[in-house]
């Protein structure tokens, strides 16, 4: 037990941890602190995001250029540690660029919050009072909602839900919000907490509610990350004849196989999970680059994928009248103002790179990247398989890790063109092929 840990300075924290958990504490402190930023101001900003920070965990920040979305060409920032994802997305973007690119449509921007409470009274009594309750709740929260209302957002609706068939006395206020360009988590939670207080006050003060029903207990007030009505569609299409995707497969065969692959991801949850994981390879990378909340986006996406009771593909494919259609529906509750988006220096740069999009535009961009990633993955799977591309990147990573000189790297790449890459195979190759490396 380290007492008073949170009160220690950053260096003291690092030293305390290193002394306890690393064999060579001095080397550990040196290496971990080597990732501190030389610019103290920037470092302070980063440290402010979290607690007990001892360093920065760095991930690659890449870009996928040539993304034609709704008639505009974007260069998309992507933060991801997995090899091949940026290459695959860029490749798909290039492929669709000549075919009109990606087209997006916002299907809704509604966000959701809940006040969960226990009450002994019956639903009808409260339901009849809902117009008055709503008025009171809205009036009491006006000081929180006025700014958002000026921006065109605010509270859209408040519903009373009865769950007493599943849990005695359990009711819920389900509230719909429009939060414009902000993700709106703080706004929503503040409004909900105000609603909860006002609801309790209303029940206590309203004369026609009998004494025996005055006891209302708020369990919690919090936004829901499930936002099926904050939804975007991204779509690509082209004549089947233009699907010249791989050497050994003609466009008709390709379209047929592709449609079946997507269909399988609608039938089988095992495949659907991997299929959707590929989509989130692209989605999460942009979410991270723009400092949005990837846990919220993933949680929502997977719930949405299970909305009819079975986990299914988030993307769809149809071949009709010799036209190949491929599209995705993705719930994306994101923000482009406030939060970390404008605080994190690289997230700010990501936003500038994207032309400072509105939340609606960013939803379209992210859904397009998810669709592009899914297209690239399924295209590889039904043609060459994904290992070929992966192995190339895997080899590069191993060569870097072994600090192999550039000249020898080229020889290794040539050697492994038609061979399986593994750490031991690369070491064996280097032992015979090159001068001693720092292995
Ligand atoms: C790997 O990160 C993602 C894929 O498995 C996705 C898929 O199978 O569709 C290639």
Tab-separated table of C-alpha atoms and ligand atoms in Angstrom:
chain	number	residue	atom	x	y	z
A	1	UNK	CA	0.000	0.000	0.000
A	2	UNK	CA	1.507	3.344	-1.103
A	3	UNK	CA	0.119	6.011	1.216
A	4	UNK	CA	-0.678	9.514	-0.108
A	5	UNK	CA	0.260	8.468	-3.653
A	6	UNK	CA	-1.974	11.026	-5.362
A	7	UNK	CA	-0.228	13.841	-3.434
A	8	UNK	CA	3.233	12.958	-4.803
A	9	UNK	CA	4.739	14.897	-7.713
A	10	UNK	CA	4.808	13.155	-11.083
A	11	UNK	CA	8.491	12.244	-10.730
A	12	UNK	CA	7.942	11.011	-7.171
A	13	UNK	CA	5.054	8.856	-8.363
A	14	UNK	CA	7.179	7.388	-11.123
A	15	UNK	CA	10.073	6.733	-8.760
A	16	UNK	CA	7.788	5.130	-6.181
A	17	UNK	CA	6.289	2.818	-8.795
A	18	UNK	CA	9.628	2.011	-10.402
A	19	UNK	CA	11.198	1.151	-7.030
A	20	UNK	CA	8.423	-1.288	-6.292
A	21	UNK	CA	7.696	-2.924	-9.648
A	22	UNK	CA	10.772	-2.833	-11.893
A	23	UNK	CA	14.007	-4.802	-11.650
A	24	UNK	CA	16.069	-1.815	-12.715
A	25	UNK	CA	14.209	1.208	-11.294
A	26	UNK	CA	16.651	3.760	-12.653
A	27	UNK	CA	16.354	2.459	-16.222
A	28	UNK	CA	12.552	2.302	-15.896
A	29	UNK	CA	12.329	5.912	-14.692
A	30	UNK	CA	14.633	6.996	-17.525
A	31	UNK	CA	12.642	5.196	-20.209
A	32	UNK	CA	9.170	6.087	-18.954
A	33	UNK	CA	10.051	9.752	-18.408
A	34	UNK	CA	11.636	9.943	-21.880
A	35	UNK	CA	8.045	10.163	-23.181
A	36	UNK	CA	7.316	13.352	-21.215
A	37	UNK	CA	6.821	16.316	-23.515
A	38	UNK	CA	9.582	18.961	-23.453
A	39	UNK	CA	6.866	21.640	-23.674
A	40	UNK	CA	5.692	21.937	-20.066
A	41	UNK	CA	2.469	23.707	-20.944
A	42	UNK	CA	1.412	20.949	-23.347
A	43	UNK	CA	2.413	18.331	-20.799
A	44	UNK	CA	0.264	20.021	-18.163
A	45	UNK	CA	-2.709	19.947	-20.513
A	46	UNK	CA	-2.275	16.201	-21.032
A	47	UNK	CA	-1.769	15.535	-17.326
A	48	UNK	CA	-4.999	17.392	-16.646
A	49	UNK	CA	-7.022	14.820	-18.616
A	50	UNK	CA	-6.486	12.030	-16.115
A	51	UNK	CA	-5.102	11.206	-12.686
A	52	UNK	CA	-1.850	9.770	-11.324
A	53	UNK	CA	-0.160	10.234	-14.694
A	54	UNK	CA	3.447	9.081	-14.859
A	55	UNK	CA	3.989	9.499	-18.603
A	56	UNK	CA	2.329	9.726	-22.021
A	57	UNK	CA	1.374	6.568	-23.887
A	58	UNK	CA	2.116	7.268	-27.512
A	59	UNK	CA	0.201	5.817	-30.456
A	60	UNK	CA	0.806	6.334	-34.181
A	61	UNK	CA	-1.089	9.246	-35.714
A	62	UNK	CA	-1.595	8.490	-39.428
A	63	UNK	CA	-3.671	9.939	-42.246
A	64	UNK	CA	-5.841	8.457	-44.973
A	65	UNK	CA	-5.862	10.862	-47.923
A	66	UNK	CA	-8.158	11.062	-50.980
A	67	UNK	CA	-11.402	10.379	-49.130
A	68	UNK	CA	-14.248	11.690	-51.259
A	69	UNK	CA	-17.259	12.184	-48.983
A	70	UNK	CA	-20.362	14.056	-50.118
A	71	UNK	CA	-18.406	15.690	-52.923
A	72	UNK	CA	-15.532	16.921	-50.770
A	73	UNK	CA	-12.080	15.358	-50.550
A	74	UNK	CA	-10.788	14.791	-47.027
A	75	UNK	CA	-7.485	13.729	-45.562
A	76	UNK	CA	-8.568	11.751	-42.515
A	77	UNK	CA	-6.583	11.607	-39.278
A	78	UNK	CA	-6.403	8.157	-37.693
A	79	UNK	CA	-4.867	7.114	-34.386
A	80	UNK	CA	-4.385	3.349	-34.262
A	81	UNK	CA	-1.777	0.841	-33.199
A	82	UNK	CA	-2.858	-1.971	-35.555
A	83	UNK	CA	-0.871	-2.327	-38.752
A	84	UNK	CA	-2.649	-2.362	-42.137
A	85	UNK	CA	-5.726	-0.413	-40.994
A	86	UNK	CA	-4.666	2.977	-42.368
A	87	UNK	CA	-3.300	1.350	-45.524
A	88	UNK	CA	-6.538	-0.584	-46.058
A	89	UNK	CA	-8.751	2.450	-45.505
A	90	UNK	CA	-6.607	4.592	-47.823
A	91	UNK	CA	-6.792	1.929	-50.455
A	92	UNK	CA	-10.576	1.677	-50.214
A	93	UNK	CA	-10.853	5.477	-50.287
A	94	UNK	CA	-8.817	5.531	-53.505
A	95	UNK	CA	-10.951	2.764	-55.014
A	96	UNK	CA	-14.238	4.598	-54.322
A	97	UNK	CA	-12.865	8.039	-55.222
A	98	UNK	CA	-13.231	7.277	-58.945
A	99	UNK	CA	-16.743	5.938	-58.446
A	100	UNK	CA	-18.325	8.996	-56.855
A	101	UNK	CA	-16.989	8.426	-53.357
A	102	UNK	CA	-19.008	8.053	-50.171
A	103	UNK	CA	-22.458	9.538	-49.647
A	104	UNK	CA	-23.821	10.187	-46.195
A	105	UNK	CA	-27.171	11.005	-44.639
A	106	UNK	CA	-27.968	11.951	-41.054
A	107	UNK	CA	-30.929	9.884	-39.885
A	108	UNK	CA	-31.177	11.572	-36.480
A	109	UNK	CA	-29.188	13.440	-33.830
A	110	UNK	CA	-31.213	12.624	-30.719
A	111	UNK	CA	-29.320	11.901	-27.503
A	112	UNK	CA	-30.824	10.224	-24.473
A	113	UNK	CA	-30.789	10.515	-20.684
A	114	UNK	CA	-32.594	8.722	-17.876
A	115	UNK	CA	-33.819	9.404	-14.359
A	116	UNK	CA	-34.403	6.058	-12.632
A	117	UNK	CA	-36.649	6.166	-9.580
A	118	UNK	CA	-38.717	4.035	-7.221
A	119	UNK	CA	-42.271	5.085	-6.340
A	120	UNK	CA	-45.114	3.231	-4.669
A	121	UNK	CA	-47.874	5.025	-6.562
A	122	UNK	CA	-49.369	3.824	-9.810
A	123	UNK	CA	-48.351	4.722	-13.357
A	124	UNK	CA	-51.688	6.277	-14.354
A	125	UNK	CA	-51.555	8.844	-11.538
A	126	UNK	CA	-48.137	10.064	-12.583
A	127	UNK	CA	-48.861	9.724	-16.306
A	128	UNK	CA	-51.864	12.058	-15.993
A	129	UNK	CA	-49.671	14.588	-14.218
A	130	UNK	CA	-46.922	14.435	-16.843
A	131	UNK	CA	-47.868	17.718	-18.627
A	132	UNK	CA	-47.533	19.573	-15.310
A	133	UNK	CA	-44.422	17.639	-14.294
A	134	UNK	CA	-42.751	18.405	-17.636
A	135	UNK	CA	-43.529	22.092	-17.300
A	136	UNK	CA	-42.018	22.170	-13.800
A	137	UNK	CA	-38.915	20.210	-14.813
A	138	UNK	CA	-38.274	22.400	-17.863
A	139	UNK	CA	-38.840	25.618	-15.877
A	140	UNK	CA	-36.500	24.591	-13.043
A	141	UNK	CA	-33.735	23.592	-15.498
A	142	UNK	CA	-34.040	26.725	-17.651
A	143	UNK	CA	-30.803	28.198	-16.288
A	144	UNK	CA	-28.953	25.101	-17.551
A	145	UNK	CA	-30.723	24.807	-20.896
A	146	UNK	CA	-30.882	28.449	-22.017
A	147	UNK	CA	-27.466	28.503	-23.756
A	148	UNK	CA	-28.084	25.224	-25.511
A	149	UNK	CA	-31.507	26.475	-26.622
A	150	UNK	CA	-29.877	29.557	-28.139
A	151	UNK	CA	-27.677	27.220	-30.193
A	152	UNK	CA	-30.757	25.352	-31.437
A	153	UNK	CA	-30.678	22.453	-28.967
A	154	UNK	CA	-32.140	21.542	-25.595
A	155	UNK	CA	-34.654	19.074	-24.185
A	156	UNK	CA	-36.823	17.521	-26.908
A	157	UNK	CA	-39.131	15.282	-24.942
A	158	UNK	CA	-39.686	13.593	-21.571
A	159	UNK	CA	-41.403	10.208	-21.321
A	160	UNK	CA	-42.544	8.337	-18.243
A	161	UNK	CA	-41.831	4.602	-18.451
A	162	UNK	CA	-43.279	1.920	-16.202
A	163	UNK	CA	-41.002	-1.046	-15.386
A	164	UNK	CA	-43.027	-2.298	-12.410
A	165	UNK	CA	-43.720	-5.593	-14.204
A	166	UNK	CA	-39.976	-6.349	-13.881
A	167	UNK	CA	-39.132	-4.571	-10.635
A	168	UNK	CA	-41.677	-3.409	-8.074
A	169	UNK	CA	-41.974	0.393	-7.879
A	170	UNK	CA	-39.434	1.031	-10.673
A	171	UNK	CA	-40.206	3.906	-13.032
A	172	UNK	CA	-38.077	5.976	-15.355
A	173	UNK	CA	-38.053	9.355	-17.009
A	174	UNK	CA	-36.521	8.917	-20.441
A	175	UNK	CA	-35.428	12.246	-21.833
A	176	UNK	CA	-34.471	13.108	-25.411
A	177	UNK	CA	-31.952	15.850	-26.115
A	178	UNK	CA	-30.488	17.772	-29.026
A	179	UNK	CA	-26.956	18.907	-28.181
A	180	UNK	CA	-25.935	20.373	-31.587
A	181	UNK	CA	-22.158	20.246	-32.082
A	182	UNK	CA	-21.269	19.180	-28.561
A	183	UNK	CA	-21.249	15.598	-27.335
A	184	UNK	CA	-23.302	17.060	-24.506
A	185	UNK	CA	-22.562	14.598	-21.694
A	186	UNK	CA	-22.129	17.299	-19.032
A	187	UNK	CA	-25.144	19.225	-20.264
A	188	UNK	CA	-27.354	16.121	-20.278
A	189	UNK	CA	-26.230	14.945	-16.839
A	190	UNK	CA	-26.740	18.399	-15.300
A	191	UNK	CA	-30.244	18.640	-16.745
A	192	UNK	CA	-31.088	15.122	-15.532
A	193	UNK	CA	-29.920	15.854	-11.987
A	194	UNK	CA	-32.035	19.007	-11.980
A	195	UNK	CA	-35.019	16.997	-13.317
A	196	UNK	CA	-34.575	14.449	-10.527
A	197	UNK	CA	-34.665	17.147	-7.823
A	198	UNK	CA	-37.675	18.814	-9.418
A	199	UNK	CA	-39.537	15.522	-9.714
A	200	UNK	CA	-39.081	14.818	-6.015
A	201	UNK	CA	-40.188	18.369	-5.165
A	202	UNK	CA	-43.231	18.078	-7.425
A	203	UNK	CA	-44.416	14.841	-5.832
A	204	UNK	CA	-43.911	16.264	-2.341
A	205	UNK	CA	-45.648	19.537	-3.082
A	206	UNK	CA	-48.547	18.398	-5.298
A	207	UNK	CA	-51.657	18.361	-3.156
A	208	UNK	CA	-53.604	15.688	-5.050
A	209	UNK	CA	-50.910	13.059	-4.529
A	210	UNK	CA	-51.908	11.240	-1.308
A	211	UNK	CA	-49.499	11.215	1.673
A	212	UNK	CA	-48.879	7.475	1.227
A	213	UNK	CA	-47.385	8.188	-2.249
A	214	UNK	CA	-45.101	11.047	-1.296
A	215	UNK	CA	-42.114	8.775	-0.856
A	216	UNK	CA	-40.221	8.898	-4.165
A	217	UNK	CA	-36.628	7.655	-4.261
A	218	UNK	CA	-34.256	8.688	-7.037
A	219	UNK	CA	-31.857	5.827	-7.811
A	220	UNK	CA	-29.720	7.634	-10.405
A	221	UNK	CA	-29.740	10.219	-13.163
A	222	UNK	CA	-27.372	9.668	-16.080
A	223	UNK	CA	-27.202	9.855	-19.868
A	224	UNK	CA	-27.613	6.679	-21.848
A	225	UNK	CA	-24.841	5.768	-24.251
A	226	UNK	CA	-27.400	3.916	-26.327
A	227	UNK	CA	-28.475	6.481	-28.914
A	228	UNK	CA	-30.153	4.586	-31.762
A	229	UNK	CA	-31.705	7.846	-32.985
A	230	UNK	CA	-28.336	9.579	-33.267
A	231	UNK	CA	-27.735	7.740	-36.489
A	232	UNK	CA	-25.838	8.210	-39.737
A	233	UNK	CA	-25.798	6.324	-43.011
A	234	UNK	CA	-22.769	6.104	-45.306
A	235	UNK	CA	-23.081	4.492	-48.700
A	236	UNK	CA	-21.108	3.592	-51.823
A	237	UNK	CA	-22.356	2.127	-55.080
A	238	UNK	CA	-21.102	1.359	-58.578
A	239	UNK	CA	-21.909	-0.831	-61.562
A	240	UNK	CA	-20.835	-4.396	-60.809
A	241	UNK	CA	-18.662	-4.315	-63.944
A	242	UNK	CA	-16.441	-1.717	-62.240
A	243	UNK	CA	-15.550	-4.010	-59.355
A	244	UNK	CA	-12.138	-4.899	-60.709
A	245	UNK	CA	-10.799	-5.676	-57.281
A	246	UNK	CA	-8.405	-8.569	-57.671
A	247	UNK	CA	-6.580	-10.452	-60.410
A	248	UNK	CA	-8.138	-13.863	-59.948
A	249	UNK	CA	-11.775	-12.930	-59.576
A	250	UNK	CA	-14.087	-11.296	-62.103
A	251	UNK	CA	-16.404	-8.430	-61.014
A	252	UNK	CA	-19.573	-10.591	-61.001
A	253	UNK	CA	-17.965	-13.251	-58.841
A	254	UNK	CA	-16.548	-10.575	-56.574
A	255	UNK	CA	-19.956	-8.898	-56.074
A	256	UNK	CA	-21.614	-12.282	-55.416
A	257	UNK	CA	-18.987	-13.317	-52.888
A	258	UNK	CA	-18.989	-9.909	-51.201
A	259	UNK	CA	-22.773	-9.929	-50.794
A	260	UNK	CA	-22.598	-13.430	-49.288
A	261	UNK	CA	-19.824	-12.391	-46.894
A	262	UNK	CA	-21.933	-9.506	-45.573
A	263	UNK	CA	-24.997	-11.767	-45.424
A	264	UNK	CA	-23.047	-14.258	-43.297
A	265	UNK	CA	-22.276	-11.440	-40.861
A	266	UNK	CA	-26.028	-10.876	-40.545
A	267	UNK	CA	-26.691	-14.553	-39.848
A	268	UNK	CA	-23.859	-15.582	-37.534
A	269	UNK	CA	-22.876	-13.556	-34.418
A	270	UNK	CA	-19.387	-15.104	-34.402
A	271	UNK	CA	-18.691	-13.669	-37.837
A	272	UNK	CA	-20.688	-10.490	-37.112
A	273	UNK	CA	-18.431	-9.661	-34.160
A	274	UNK	CA	-15.272	-9.859	-36.275
A	275	UNK	CA	-16.946	-8.082	-39.189
A	276	UNK	CA	-17.996	-5.205	-36.907
A	277	UNK	CA	-14.583	-5.217	-35.203
A	278	UNK	CA	-13.144	-4.381	-38.625
A	279	UNK	CA	-15.616	-1.494	-38.933
A	280	UNK	CA	-14.535	-0.181	-35.528
A	281	UNK	CA	-10.869	-0.411	-36.586
A	282	UNK	CA	-11.665	2.559	-38.805
A	283	UNK	CA	-14.272	4.240	-36.604
A	284	UNK	CA	-12.238	4.171	-33.374
A	285	UNK	CA	-9.134	5.507	-35.117
A	286	UNK	CA	-10.961	8.705	-36.142
A	287	UNK	CA	-12.796	8.888	-32.828
A	288	UNK	CA	-9.406	8.806	-31.063
A	289	UNK	CA	-7.785	11.285	-33.453
A	290	UNK	CA	-10.607	13.757	-32.758
A	291	UNK	CA	-10.551	12.999	-28.985
A	292	UNK	CA	-14.097	11.698	-28.896
A	293	UNK	CA	-15.156	8.942	-26.496
A	294	UNK	CA	-14.388	5.595	-28.164
A	295	UNK	CA	-15.834	3.553	-25.278
A	296	UNK	CA	-19.187	5.288	-25.692
A	297	UNK	CA	-19.147	4.802	-29.461
A	298	UNK	CA	-18.260	1.097	-29.200
A	299	UNK	CA	-20.812	0.402	-26.448
A	300	UNK	CA	-23.542	2.061	-28.478
A	301	UNK	CA	-22.527	0.446	-31.765
A	302	UNK	CA	-22.590	-3.060	-30.323
A	303	UNK	CA	-25.959	-2.537	-28.610
A	304	UNK	CA	-27.316	-1.192	-31.902
A	305	UNK	CA	-25.944	-4.252	-33.705
A	306	UNK	CA	-28.043	-6.389	-31.325
A	307	UNK	CA	-31.208	-4.311	-31.530
A	308	UNK	CA	-33.434	-7.123	-32.859
A	309	UNK	CA	-32.199	-9.568	-30.204
A	310	UNK	CA	-29.251	-11.005	-32.148
A	311	UNK	CA	-25.860	-9.435	-32.766
A	312	UNK	CA	-25.565	-8.667	-36.498
A	313	UNK	CA	-23.507	-6.803	-39.085
A	314	UNK	CA	-23.668	-3.009	-39.007
A	315	UNK	CA	-23.161	-2.914	-42.779
A	316	UNK	CA	-25.373	-4.121	-45.625
A	317	UNK	CA	-24.786	-5.149	-49.214
A	318	UNK	CA	-27.160	-5.571	-52.126
A	319	UNK	CA	-26.658	-6.195	-55.829
A	320	UNK	CA	-29.614	-4.927	-57.824
A	321	UNK	CA	-29.889	-4.367	-61.578
A	322	UNK	CA	-26.148	-4.913	-61.882
A	323	UNK	CA	-25.424	-2.173	-59.388
A	324	UNK	CA	-23.397	-2.978	-56.283
A	325	UNK	CA	-24.648	-1.157	-53.160
A	326	UNK	CA	-22.787	-1.219	-49.864
A	327	UNK	CA	-23.820	0.837	-46.857
A	328	UNK	CA	-23.697	1.165	-43.102
A	329	UNK	CA	-25.989	2.496	-40.393
A	330	UNK	CA	-24.030	3.646	-37.370
A	331	UNK	CA	-25.146	5.408	-34.203
A	332	UNK	CA	-22.520	8.062	-33.435
A	333	UNK	CA	-23.023	10.393	-30.480
A	334	UNK	CA	-20.007	12.637	-30.982
A	335	UNK	CA	-19.026	16.254	-30.528
A	336	UNK	CA	-16.885	18.722	-32.416
A	337	UNK	CA	-16.828	21.476	-29.818
A	338	UNK	CA	-16.050	21.369	-26.114
A	339	UNK	CA	-14.540	18.414	-24.316
A	340	UNK	CA	-11.093	17.177	-25.252
A	341	UNK	CA	-11.649	17.929	-28.948
A	342	UNK	CA	-10.478	21.483	-28.501
A	343	UNK	CA	-8.119	20.816	-25.547
A	344	UNK	CA	-5.893	18.079	-26.951
A	345	UNK	CA	-3.414	19.804	-29.276
A	346	UNK	CA	-3.394	16.937	-31.792
A	347	UNK	CA	-7.170	16.551	-31.697
A	348	UNK	CA	-7.390	20.244	-32.529
A	349	UNK	CA	-5.070	19.627	-35.481
A	350	UNK	CA	-7.205	16.645	-36.538
A	351	UNK	CA	-10.252	18.884	-36.586
A	352	UNK	CA	-8.411	21.487	-38.652
A	353	UNK	CA	-7.264	18.767	-41.041
A	354	UNK	CA	-10.917	17.861	-41.522
A	355	UNK	CA	-11.845	21.512	-42.121
A	356	UNK	CA	-13.404	21.943	-38.645
A	357	UNK	CA	-16.516	19.892	-39.427
A	358	UNK	CA	-19.840	20.163	-37.635
A	359	UNK	CA	-20.882	17.165	-35.549
A	360	UNK	CA	-23.184	16.073	-38.397
A	361	UNK	CA	-20.330	16.246	-40.921
A	362	UNK	CA	-18.001	14.364	-38.582
A	363	UNK	CA	-20.644	11.646	-38.157
A	364	UNK	CA	-20.645	11.219	-41.945
A	365	UNK	CA	-16.845	11.163	-42.118
A	366	UNK	CA	-16.526	8.546	-39.371
A	367	UNK	CA	-19.240	6.302	-40.833
A	368	UNK	CA	-17.521	6.513	-44.237
A	369	UNK	CA	-14.205	5.445	-42.709
A	370	UNK	CA	-15.970	2.520	-40.990
A	371	UNK	CA	-17.515	1.493	-44.293
A	372	UNK	CA	-14.200	1.869	-46.143
A	373	UNK	CA	-12.458	-0.274	-43.552
A	374	UNK	CA	-15.173	-2.911	-43.823
A	375	UNK	CA	-14.952	-2.865	-47.625
A	376	UNK	CA	-11.184	-3.312	-47.512
A	377	UNK	CA	-11.358	-6.137	-44.971
A	378	UNK	CA	-14.094	-8.094	-46.757
A	379	UNK	CA	-12.396	-7.513	-50.125
A	380	UNK	CA	-9.178	-9.032	-48.765
A	381	UNK	CA	-10.981	-11.881	-47.045
A	382	UNK	CA	-12.843	-13.004	-50.177
A	383	UNK	CA	-9.811	-12.629	-52.461
A	384	UNK	CA	-6.214	-12.923	-51.260
A	385	UNK	CA	-6.975	-13.380	-47.543
A	386	UNK	CA	-5.741	-10.828	-45.031
A	387	UNK	CA	-2.502	-12.496	-44.012
A	388	UNK	CA	-0.551	-11.331	-47.055
A	389	UNK	CA	-0.911	-7.639	-46.196
A	390	UNK	CA	-0.659	-8.224	-42.457
A	391	UNK	CA	2.519	-10.234	-42.797
A	392	UNK	CA	4.218	-7.454	-44.728
A	393	UNK	CA	3.517	-4.995	-41.908
A	394	UNK	CA	4.373	-7.628	-39.312
A	395	UNK	CA	7.748	-8.121	-41.001
A	396	UNK	CA	8.407	-4.372	-40.985
A	397	UNK	CA	7.605	-4.215	-37.273
A	398	UNK	CA	9.918	-7.146	-36.484
A	399	UNK	CA	12.734	-5.621	-38.549
A	400	UNK	CA	12.341	-2.311	-36.709
A	401	UNK	CA	12.253	-4.042	-33.367
A	402	UNK	CA	15.481	-5.879	-34.209
A	403	UNK	CA	17.023	-2.594	-35.375
A	404	UNK	CA	17.943	-4.098	-38.731
A	405	UNK	CA	19.755	-1.617	-41.040
A	406	UNK	CA	17.677	-0.270	-43.965
A	407	UNK	CA	19.765	-2.040	-46.641
A	408	UNK	CA	19.175	-5.410	-45.016
A	409	UNK	CA	15.460	-4.649	-44.515
A	410	UNK	CA	14.986	-4.542	-48.305
A	411	UNK	CA	16.691	-7.926	-48.652
A	412	UNK	CA	14.444	-9.339	-45.918
A	413	UNK	CA	11.275	-7.998	-47.568
A	414	UNK	CA	12.310	-9.631	-50.862
A	415	UNK	CA	13.162	-12.893	-49.078
A	416	UNK	CA	9.818	-13.092	-47.232
A	417	UNK	CA	7.696	-12.254	-50.280
A	418	UNK	CA	6.573	-15.868	-50.589
A	419	UNK	CA	7.349	-17.114	-47.065
A	420	UNK	CA	5.559	-17.110	-43.727
A	421	UNK	CA	6.750	-14.352	-41.415
A	422	UNK	CA	7.451	-15.138	-37.797
A	423	UNK	CA	9.831	-13.688	-35.244
A	424	UNK	CA	11.989	-16.818	-35.276
A	425	UNK	CA	11.975	-17.077	-39.084
A	426	UNK	CA	13.210	-13.467	-39.346
A	427	UNK	CA	15.948	-14.084	-36.773
A	428	UNK	CA	17.029	-17.220	-38.615
A	429	UNK	CA	17.126	-15.307	-41.884
A	430	UNK	CA	19.186	-12.492	-40.364
A	431	UNK	CA	21.687	-14.939	-38.904
A	432	UNK	CA	22.484	-16.272	-42.343
A	433	UNK	CA	21.923	-13.155	-44.437
A	434	UNK	CA	23.401	-10.192	-42.727
A	435	UNK	CA	26.001	-8.618	-40.558
A	436	UNK	CA	25.334	-8.956	-36.855
A	437	UNK	CA	22.373	-6.928	-35.664
A	438	UNK	CA	21.629	-5.707	-32.167
A	439	UNK	CA	19.318	-8.663	-31.473
B	1	LIG	C1	-8.780	-7.344	-38.174
B	1	LIG	O1	-8.396	-6.349	-37.242
B	1	LIG	C2	-10.148	-7.035	-38.726
B	1	LIG	C3	-10.738	-8.116	-39.634
B	1	LIG	O2	-10.711	-9.373	-38.962
B	1	LIG	C4	-12.131	-7.702	-39.951
B	1	LIG	C5	-12.946	-8.754	-40.670
B	1	LIG	O3	-12.681	-9.945	-40.527
B	1	LIG	O4	-13.891	-8.332	-41.377
B	1	LIG	C6	-9.909	-8.278	-40.884
